mmCIF file of C-alpha atoms in Angstrom:
data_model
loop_
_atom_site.group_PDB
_atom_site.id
_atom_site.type_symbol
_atom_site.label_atom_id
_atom_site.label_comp_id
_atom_site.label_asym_id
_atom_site.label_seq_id
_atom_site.Cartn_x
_atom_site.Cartn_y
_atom_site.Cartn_z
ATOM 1 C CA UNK G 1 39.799 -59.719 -28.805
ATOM 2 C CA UNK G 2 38.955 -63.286 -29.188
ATOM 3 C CA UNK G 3 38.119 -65.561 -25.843
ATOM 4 C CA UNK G 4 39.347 -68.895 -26.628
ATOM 5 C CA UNK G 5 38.793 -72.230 -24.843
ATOM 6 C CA UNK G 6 41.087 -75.510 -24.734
ATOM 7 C CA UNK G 7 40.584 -78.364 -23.295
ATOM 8 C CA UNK G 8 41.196 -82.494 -23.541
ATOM 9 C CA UNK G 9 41.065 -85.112 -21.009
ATOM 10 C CA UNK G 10 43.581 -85.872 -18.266
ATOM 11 C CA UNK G 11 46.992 -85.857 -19.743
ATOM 12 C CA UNK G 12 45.615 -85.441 -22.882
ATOM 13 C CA UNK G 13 49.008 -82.635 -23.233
ATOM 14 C CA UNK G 14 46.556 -79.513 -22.931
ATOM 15 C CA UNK G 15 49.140 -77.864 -20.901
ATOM 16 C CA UNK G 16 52.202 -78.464 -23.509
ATOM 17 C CA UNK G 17 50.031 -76.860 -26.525
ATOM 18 C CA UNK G 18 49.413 -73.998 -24.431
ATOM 19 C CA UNK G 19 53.339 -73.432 -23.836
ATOM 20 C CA UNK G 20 53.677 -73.246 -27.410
ATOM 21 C CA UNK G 21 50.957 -70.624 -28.055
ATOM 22 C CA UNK G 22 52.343 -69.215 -24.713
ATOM 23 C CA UNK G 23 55.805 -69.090 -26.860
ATOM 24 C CA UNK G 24 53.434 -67.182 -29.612
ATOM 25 C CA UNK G 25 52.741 -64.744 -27.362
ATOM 26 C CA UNK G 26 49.196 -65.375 -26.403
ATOM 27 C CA UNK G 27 48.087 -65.148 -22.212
ATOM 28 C CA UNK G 28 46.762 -68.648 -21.420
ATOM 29 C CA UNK G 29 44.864 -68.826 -18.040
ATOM 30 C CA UNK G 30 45.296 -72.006 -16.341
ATOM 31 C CA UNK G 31 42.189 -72.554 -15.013
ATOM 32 C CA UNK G 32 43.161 -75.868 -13.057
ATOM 33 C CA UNK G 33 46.573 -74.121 -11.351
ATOM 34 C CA UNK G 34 44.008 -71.160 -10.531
ATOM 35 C CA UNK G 35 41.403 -73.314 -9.178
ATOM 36 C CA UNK G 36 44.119 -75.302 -6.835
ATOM 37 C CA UNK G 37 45.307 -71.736 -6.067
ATOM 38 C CA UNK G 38 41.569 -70.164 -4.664
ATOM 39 C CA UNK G 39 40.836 -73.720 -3.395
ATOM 40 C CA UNK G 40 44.054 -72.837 -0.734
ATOM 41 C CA UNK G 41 43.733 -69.194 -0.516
ATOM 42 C CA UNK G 42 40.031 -67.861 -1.134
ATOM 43 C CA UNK G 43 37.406 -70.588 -0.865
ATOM 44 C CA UNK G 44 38.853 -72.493 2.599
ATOM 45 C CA UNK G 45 35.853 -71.810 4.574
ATOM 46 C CA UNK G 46 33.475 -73.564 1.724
ATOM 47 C CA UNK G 47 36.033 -76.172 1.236
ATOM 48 C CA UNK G 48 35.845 -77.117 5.127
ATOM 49 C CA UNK G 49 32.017 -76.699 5.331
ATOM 50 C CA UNK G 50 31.832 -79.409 2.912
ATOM 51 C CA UNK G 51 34.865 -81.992 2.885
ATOM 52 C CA UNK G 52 35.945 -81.401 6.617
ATOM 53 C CA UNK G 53 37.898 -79.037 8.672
ATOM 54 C CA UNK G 54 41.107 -81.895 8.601
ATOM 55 C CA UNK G 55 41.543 -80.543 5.025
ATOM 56 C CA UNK G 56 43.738 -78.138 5.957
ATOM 57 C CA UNK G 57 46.745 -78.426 8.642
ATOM 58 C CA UNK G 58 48.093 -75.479 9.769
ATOM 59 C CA UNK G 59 46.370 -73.264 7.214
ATOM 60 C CA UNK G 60 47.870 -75.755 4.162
ATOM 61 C CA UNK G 61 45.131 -77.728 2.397
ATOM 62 C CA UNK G 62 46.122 -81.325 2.698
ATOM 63 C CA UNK G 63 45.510 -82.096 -1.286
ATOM 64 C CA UNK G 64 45.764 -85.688 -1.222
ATOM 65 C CA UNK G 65 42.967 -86.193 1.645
ATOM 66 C CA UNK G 66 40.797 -83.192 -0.286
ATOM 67 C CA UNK G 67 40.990 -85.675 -3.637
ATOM 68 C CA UNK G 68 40.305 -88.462 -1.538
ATOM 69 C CA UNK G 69 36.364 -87.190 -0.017
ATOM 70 C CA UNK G 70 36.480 -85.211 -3.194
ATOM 71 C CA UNK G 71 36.271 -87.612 -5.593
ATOM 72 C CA UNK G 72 35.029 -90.928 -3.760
ATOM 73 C CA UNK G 73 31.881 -90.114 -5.365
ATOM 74 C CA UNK G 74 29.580 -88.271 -8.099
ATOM 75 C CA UNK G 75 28.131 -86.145 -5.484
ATOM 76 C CA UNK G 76 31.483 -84.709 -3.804
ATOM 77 C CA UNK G 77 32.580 -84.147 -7.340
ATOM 78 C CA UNK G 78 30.066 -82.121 -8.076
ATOM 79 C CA UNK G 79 30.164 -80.520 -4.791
ATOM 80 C CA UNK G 80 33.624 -79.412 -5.054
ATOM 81 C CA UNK G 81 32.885 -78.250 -9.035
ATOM 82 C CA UNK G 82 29.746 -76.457 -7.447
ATOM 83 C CA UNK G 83 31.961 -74.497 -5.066
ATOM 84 C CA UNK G 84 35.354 -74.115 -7.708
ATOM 85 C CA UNK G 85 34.285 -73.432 -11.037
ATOM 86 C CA UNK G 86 32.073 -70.343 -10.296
ATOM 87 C CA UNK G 87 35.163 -68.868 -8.292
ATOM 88 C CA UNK G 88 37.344 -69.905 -11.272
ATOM 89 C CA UNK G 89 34.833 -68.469 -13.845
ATOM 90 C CA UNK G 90 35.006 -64.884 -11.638
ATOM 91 C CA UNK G 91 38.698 -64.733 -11.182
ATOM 92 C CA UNK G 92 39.371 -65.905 -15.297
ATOM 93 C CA UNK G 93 37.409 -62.749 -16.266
ATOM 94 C CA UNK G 94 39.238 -59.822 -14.115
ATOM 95 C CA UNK G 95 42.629 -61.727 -15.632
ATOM 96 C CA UNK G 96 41.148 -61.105 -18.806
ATOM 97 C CA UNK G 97 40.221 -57.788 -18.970
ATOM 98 C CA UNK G 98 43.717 -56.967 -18.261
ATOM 99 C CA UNK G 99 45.061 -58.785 -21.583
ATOM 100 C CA UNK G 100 46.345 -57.145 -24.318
ATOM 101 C CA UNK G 101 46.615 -59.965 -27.519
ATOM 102 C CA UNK G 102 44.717 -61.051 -30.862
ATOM 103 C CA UNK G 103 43.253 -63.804 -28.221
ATOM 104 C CA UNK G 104 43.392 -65.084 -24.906
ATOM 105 C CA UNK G 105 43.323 -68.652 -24.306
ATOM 106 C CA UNK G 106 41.595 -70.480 -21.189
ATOM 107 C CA UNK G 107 42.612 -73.963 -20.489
ATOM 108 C CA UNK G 108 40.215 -76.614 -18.403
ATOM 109 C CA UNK G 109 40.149 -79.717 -17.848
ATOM 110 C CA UNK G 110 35.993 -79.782 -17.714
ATOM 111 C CA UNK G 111 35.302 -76.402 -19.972
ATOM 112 C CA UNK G 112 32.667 -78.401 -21.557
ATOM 113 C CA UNK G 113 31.350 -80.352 -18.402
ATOM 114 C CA UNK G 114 31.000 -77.113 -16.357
ATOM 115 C CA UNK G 115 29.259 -75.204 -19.350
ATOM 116 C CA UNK G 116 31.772 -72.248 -19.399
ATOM 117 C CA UNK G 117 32.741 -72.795 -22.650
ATOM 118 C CA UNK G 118 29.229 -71.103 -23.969
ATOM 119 C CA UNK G 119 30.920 -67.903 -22.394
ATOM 120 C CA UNK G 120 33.955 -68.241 -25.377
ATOM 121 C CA UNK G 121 34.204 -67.634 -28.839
ATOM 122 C CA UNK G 122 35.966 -70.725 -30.095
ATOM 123 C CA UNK G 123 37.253 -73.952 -28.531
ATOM 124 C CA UNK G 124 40.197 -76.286 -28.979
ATOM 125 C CA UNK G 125 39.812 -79.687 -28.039
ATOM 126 C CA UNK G 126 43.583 -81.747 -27.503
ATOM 127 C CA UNK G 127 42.886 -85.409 -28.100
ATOM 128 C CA UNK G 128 44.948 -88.087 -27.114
ATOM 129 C CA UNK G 129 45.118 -92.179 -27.199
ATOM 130 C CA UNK G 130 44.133 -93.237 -23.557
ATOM 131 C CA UNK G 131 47.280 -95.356 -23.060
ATOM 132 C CA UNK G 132 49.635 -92.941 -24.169
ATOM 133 C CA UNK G 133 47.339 -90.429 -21.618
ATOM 134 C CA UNK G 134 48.311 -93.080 -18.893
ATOM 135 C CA UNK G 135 51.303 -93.313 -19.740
ATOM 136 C CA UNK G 136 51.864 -89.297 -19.363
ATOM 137 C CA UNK G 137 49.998 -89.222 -15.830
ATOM 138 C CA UNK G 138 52.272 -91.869 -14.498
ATOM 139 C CA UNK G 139 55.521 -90.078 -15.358
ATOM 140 C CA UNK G 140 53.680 -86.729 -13.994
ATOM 141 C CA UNK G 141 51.937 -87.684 -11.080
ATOM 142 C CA UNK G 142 52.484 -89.949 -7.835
ATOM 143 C CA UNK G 143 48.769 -91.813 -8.108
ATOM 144 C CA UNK G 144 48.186 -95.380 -9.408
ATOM 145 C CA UNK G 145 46.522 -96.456 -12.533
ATOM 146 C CA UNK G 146 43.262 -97.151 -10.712
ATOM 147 C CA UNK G 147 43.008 -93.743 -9.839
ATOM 148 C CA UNK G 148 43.851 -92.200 -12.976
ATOM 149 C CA UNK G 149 41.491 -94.601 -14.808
ATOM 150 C CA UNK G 150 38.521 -93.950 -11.941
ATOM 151 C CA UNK G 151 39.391 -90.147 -13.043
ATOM 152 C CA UNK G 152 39.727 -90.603 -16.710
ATOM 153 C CA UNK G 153 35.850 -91.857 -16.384
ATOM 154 C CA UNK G 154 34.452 -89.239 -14.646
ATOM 155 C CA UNK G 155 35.607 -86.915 -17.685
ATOM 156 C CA UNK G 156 33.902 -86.944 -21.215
ATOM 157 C CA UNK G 157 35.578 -88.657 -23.607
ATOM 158 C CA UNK G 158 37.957 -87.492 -26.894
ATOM 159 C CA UNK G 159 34.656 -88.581 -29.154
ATOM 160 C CA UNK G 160 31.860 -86.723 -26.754
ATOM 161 C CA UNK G 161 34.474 -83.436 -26.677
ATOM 162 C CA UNK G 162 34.983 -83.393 -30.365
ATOM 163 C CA UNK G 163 31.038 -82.449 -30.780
ATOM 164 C CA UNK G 164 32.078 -78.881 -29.554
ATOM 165 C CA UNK G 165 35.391 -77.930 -31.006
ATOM 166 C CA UNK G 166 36.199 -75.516 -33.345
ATOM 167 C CA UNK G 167 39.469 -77.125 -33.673
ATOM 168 C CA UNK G 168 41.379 -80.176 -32.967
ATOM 169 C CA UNK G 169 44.693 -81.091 -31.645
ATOM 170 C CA UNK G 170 45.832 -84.515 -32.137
ATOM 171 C CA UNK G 171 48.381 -85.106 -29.823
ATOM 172 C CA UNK G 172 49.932 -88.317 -30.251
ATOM 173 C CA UNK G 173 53.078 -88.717 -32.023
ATOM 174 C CA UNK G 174 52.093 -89.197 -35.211
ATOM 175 C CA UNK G 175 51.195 -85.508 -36.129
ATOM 176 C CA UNK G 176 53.536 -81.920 -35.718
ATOM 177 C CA UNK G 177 52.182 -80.449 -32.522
ATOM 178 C CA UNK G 178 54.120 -77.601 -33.318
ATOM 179 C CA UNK G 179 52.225 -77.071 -36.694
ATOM 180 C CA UNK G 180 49.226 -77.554 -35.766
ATOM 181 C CA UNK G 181 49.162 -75.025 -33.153
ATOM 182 C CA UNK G 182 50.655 -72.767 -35.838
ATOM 183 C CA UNK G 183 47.948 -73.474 -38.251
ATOM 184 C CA UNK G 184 45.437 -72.722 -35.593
ATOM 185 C CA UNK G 185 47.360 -69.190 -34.082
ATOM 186 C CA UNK G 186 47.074 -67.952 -37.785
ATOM 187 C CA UNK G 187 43.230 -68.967 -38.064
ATOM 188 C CA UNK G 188 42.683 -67.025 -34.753
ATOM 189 C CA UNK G 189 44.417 -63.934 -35.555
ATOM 190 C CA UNK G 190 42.557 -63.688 -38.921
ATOM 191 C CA UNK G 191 39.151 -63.637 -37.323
ATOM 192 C CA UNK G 192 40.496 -61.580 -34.502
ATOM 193 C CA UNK G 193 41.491 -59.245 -37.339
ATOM 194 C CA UNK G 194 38.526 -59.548 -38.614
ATOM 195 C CA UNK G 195 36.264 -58.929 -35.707
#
């Protein structure tokens, strides 16, 4: 079985191309929904050592005041990565070994940033114009377009991702999403076939 990677910037649509290979029948693990997921159930005691006890009220982690410490800086970025992405890369590999498909797929936000992407066989990068990225964040999410753009520049950009991937997904309207995850499912199962 094939271990693919996909990933694109922040509302770069990762999470709609997965639904369709999802519809294909191939496991995607969502790395970000599992990382917010051990972040409020597995890793509190790390998480208050190092942004604050407040961070969680009653047992719920306060997410908004978490982003806030998290992310005022390089530092407490990479001290919450330091803390998630080794608990994400654990967890993504006992869901794994219980898959049965011609792939898996892993989606991340920062598979290239945090290096786990070495660990897969292939990777898809989803590419995006920023504005129409903006534009998606602001329908999705309740946070202003300073904060998106302060976020969109911590991330590599569409031209420093493409250096890795095996494939591309354009997804702005002017090219069949549908198709070209298509095009890519067939490409995997061949070499899974293969393998």
């Amino acid at each position: 079985m094939l271990h693919v990677g996909i990933t694109g910037g922040m509302g770069s649509g990762k999470s709609t191309v997965c639904s369709v290979f999802a519809q294909l029948g191939i496991p995607v693990y969502n790395s970000d929904a599992q990382a917010k997921w051990l972040i409020a159930n597995r890793l509190e005691k790390e998480m208050s050592q190092s942004f604050g006890q407040d961070i969680f009220e009653n047992n719920v982690l306060n997410k908004s005041l978490l982003a806030s410490r998290a992310f005022n800086s390089k530092e407490n970025t990479q001290r919450l990565n330091d803390i998630v992405h080794p608990a994400v890369g654990q967890d993504y590999l006992e869901w794994r070994s219980t898959c049965k498909a011609y792939y898996t797929l892993k989606e991340a936000a920062l598979l290239i940033e945090a290096g786990s992407y070495k660990t897969l066989d292939k990777l898809i990068v989803v590419v995006a114009p920023v504005e129409t990225r903006i534009e998606r964040i602001l329908q999705r999410d309740s946070i202003s377009i300073d904060e998106i753009e302060a976020r969109i520049s911590k991330q590599l950009s569409d031209e420093e991702r493409l250096h890795y991937a095996d494939y591309v997904i354009d997804n702005s309207v002017t090219q069949s999403l549908i198709k070209q995850v298509i095009a890519i499912h067939e490409n995997l199962k061949g070499l899974s076939n293969n393998a």
